[in-house]
């Protein structure tokens, strides 16, 4: 019996953004708004900003998309400020409620601090328990608040906020790209493995921090460089300086930044995302040659890989699907029957491209299988005579503990079925995956090592003992009658 798999696509990451004003004419709120808009693909559950207006912090954070939360009226009421940080969130730890939206703003005896975080700690449960036993009170279930509390505690005994961040990094395990704002400083910090991207830009004389370079250019700025794994970068009235005490560890940038997560117009750690996806498609063509009439991609992240396959194989490239650009992740599915049609509402095949033809279908990955099966069925109904399904990533076999929302093997189709079984489940004439060796070569020019743990089970750091994403919610439920 065919197992009923869950939603196919991997969930996106969070996006962080920050701006330090040196030019009195710069609108830090408007700049952050444009930056968050460019990072919307990394998270659509909630978003927020924290503005530093000469040491006085103002925050707004809500569930929803950037343009829904930060309307024209809202933007006009926010203080002008001299610094601002922003965040758009997809929950990897913590449920999608307003209290988990970021940035977090903490006020303590040495002044306020705001924090935005992309990533997932592997020791957040242990740290939270330790802090709670010493009297800490938490208002959310996000591991970001654990980081905020850890920095605050170190700040009480340190000489500066950057020293507190440096000391906190000794205790954090897992993935974190941070933007931290104090009354006088803006700080960027990246975990020693560099699991998640973080980069620096300039907008005139002003400094920008962002998850991806596309956010810097969208805000009108110029990309300068990536924050190195383990590096802390401090922006203040004296300029910019770097703390590198945690640099030099073996690195492991998530390879899915190139395959699926990052925008194709971004450059991550020295490698073009668009070029990486085209190379993935070209390697697919070499590893899985197919006799076919047309190559098509699944929008959006499968398109570049399909183009690469076409260019390498010589098979013509075609536009196989129209994507409804007005439907996002917040699309409402009123009942079960309509939920079954969700893929058809988001994607519609172009029959003129596929009718009577042998089709090579390229997607970024196959995680659970449901969406893939529906897409193949739509191509058959549109008249495709053969469908050869190729994934520009290897088989997804193991959990990710560092930010991608897959915390068990239970629902991974490749972890539970042979290649032939998967071919039958998906209803395709042939099925192929890019090899692990191939995916390691797609990011030409990348300055970091790549984490491929979700394909191999081998991670740059030790995985956590507990993999429950809802561990804090469960703990609250268990103690509710105390």
mmCIF file with all atom_site columns, C-alpha atoms in Angstrom, residues 17 19 26-36 49-52 58 70 74-84:
data_model
loop_
_atom_site.group_PDB
_atom_site.id
_atom_site.type_symbol
_atom_site.label_atom_id
_atom_site.label_alt_id
_atom_site.label_comp_id
_atom_site.label_asym_id
_atom_site.label_entity_id
_atom_site.label_seq_id
_atom_site.pdbx_PDB_ins_code
_atom_site.Cartn_x
_atom_site.Cartn_y
_atom_site.Cartn_z
_atom_site.occupancy
_atom_site.B_iso_or_equiv
_atom_site.pdbx_formal_charge
_atom_site.auth_seq_id
_atom_site.auth_comp_id
_atom_site.auth_asym_id
_atom_site.auth_atom_id
_atom_site.pdbx_PDB_model_num
ATOM 1  C CA . UNK A 1 17 ? 18.760 42.077 8.154  1.00 0.00 ? 17 UNK A CA 1
ATOM 2  C CA . UNK A 1 19 ? 21.477 48.572 8.990  1.00 0.00 ? 19 UNK A CA 1
ATOM 3  C CA . UNK A 1 26 ? 19.272 57.425 5.398  1.00 0.00 ? 26 UNK A CA 1
ATOM 4  C CA . UNK A 1 27 ? 15.859 55.959 6.284  1.00 0.00 ? 27 UNK A CA 1
ATOM 5  C CA . UNK A 1 28 ? 16.834 52.864 8.272  1.00 0.00 ? 28 UNK A CA 1
ATOM 6  C CA . UNK A 1 29 ? 13.252 51.613 8.555  1.00 0.00 ? 29 UNK A CA 1
ATOM 7  C CA . UNK A 1 30 ? 12.589 51.885 4.819  1.00 0.00 ? 30 UNK A CA 1
ATOM 8  C CA . UNK A 1 31 ? 15.919 50.237 4.044  1.00 0.00 ? 31 UNK A CA 1
ATOM 9  C CA . UNK A 1 32 ? 15.112 47.347 6.385  1.00 0.00 ? 32 UNK A CA 1
ATOM 10 C CA . UNK A 1 33 ? 11.664 47.020 4.812  1.00 0.00 ? 33 UNK A CA 1
ATOM 11 C CA . UNK A 1 34 ? 13.196 46.540 1.354  1.00 0.00 ? 34 UNK A CA 1
ATOM 12 C CA . UNK A 1 35 ? 15.745 44.114 2.769  1.00 0.00 ? 35 UNK A CA 1
ATOM 13 C CA . UNK A 1 36 ? 13.091 41.983 4.452  1.00 0.00 ? 36 UNK A CA 1
ATOM 14 C CA . UNK A 1 49 ? 11.698 45.114 13.063 1.00 0.00 ? 49 UNK A CA 1
ATOM 15 C CA . UNK A 1 50 ? 13.452 46.729 16.019 1.00 0.00 ? 50 UNK A CA 1
ATOM 16 C CA . UNK A 1 51 ? 14.508 50.377 15.637 1.00 0.00 ? 51 UNK A CA 1
ATOM 17 C CA . UNK A 1 52 ? 17.181 52.071 17.740 1.00 0.00 ? 52 UNK A CA 1
ATOM 18 C CA . UNK A 1 58 ? 10.931 50.470 19.335 1.00 0.00 ? 58 UNK A CA 1
ATOM 19 C CA . UNK A 1 70 ? 4.485  46.798 7.582  1.00 0.00 ? 70 UNK A CA 1
ATOM 20 C CA . UNK A 1 74 ? 2.686  51.464 10.074 1.00 0.00 ? 74 UNK A CA 1
ATOM 21 C CA . UNK A 1 75 ? 5.961  52.498 8.443  1.00 0.00 ? 75 UNK A CA 1
ATOM 22 C CA . UNK A 1 76 ? 5.055  56.181 8.782  1.00 0.00 ? 76 UNK A CA 1
ATOM 23 C CA . UNK A 1 77 ? 4.480  55.823 12.543 1.00 0.00 ? 77 UNK A CA 1
ATOM 24 C CA . UNK A 1 78 ? 7.815  54.129 13.261 1.00 0.00 ? 78 UNK A CA 1
ATOM 25 C CA . UNK A 1 79 ? 10.640 56.328 14.588 1.00 0.00 ? 79 UNK A CA 1
ATOM 26 C CA . UNK A 1 80 ? 13.335 57.365 12.135 1.00 0.00 ? 80 UNK A CA 1
ATOM 27 C CA . UNK A 1 81 ? 16.141 55.829 14.167 1.00 0.00 ? 81 UNK A CA 1
ATOM 28 C CA . UNK A 1 82 ? 19.850 55.460 13.605 1.00 0.00 ? 82 UNK A CA 1
ATOM 29 C CA . UNK A 1 83 ? 19.924 51.640 13.556 1.00 0.00 ? 83 UNK A CA 1
ATOM 30 C CA . UNK A 1 84 ? 17.402 48.964 12.666 1.00 0.00 ? 84 UNK A CA 1
#
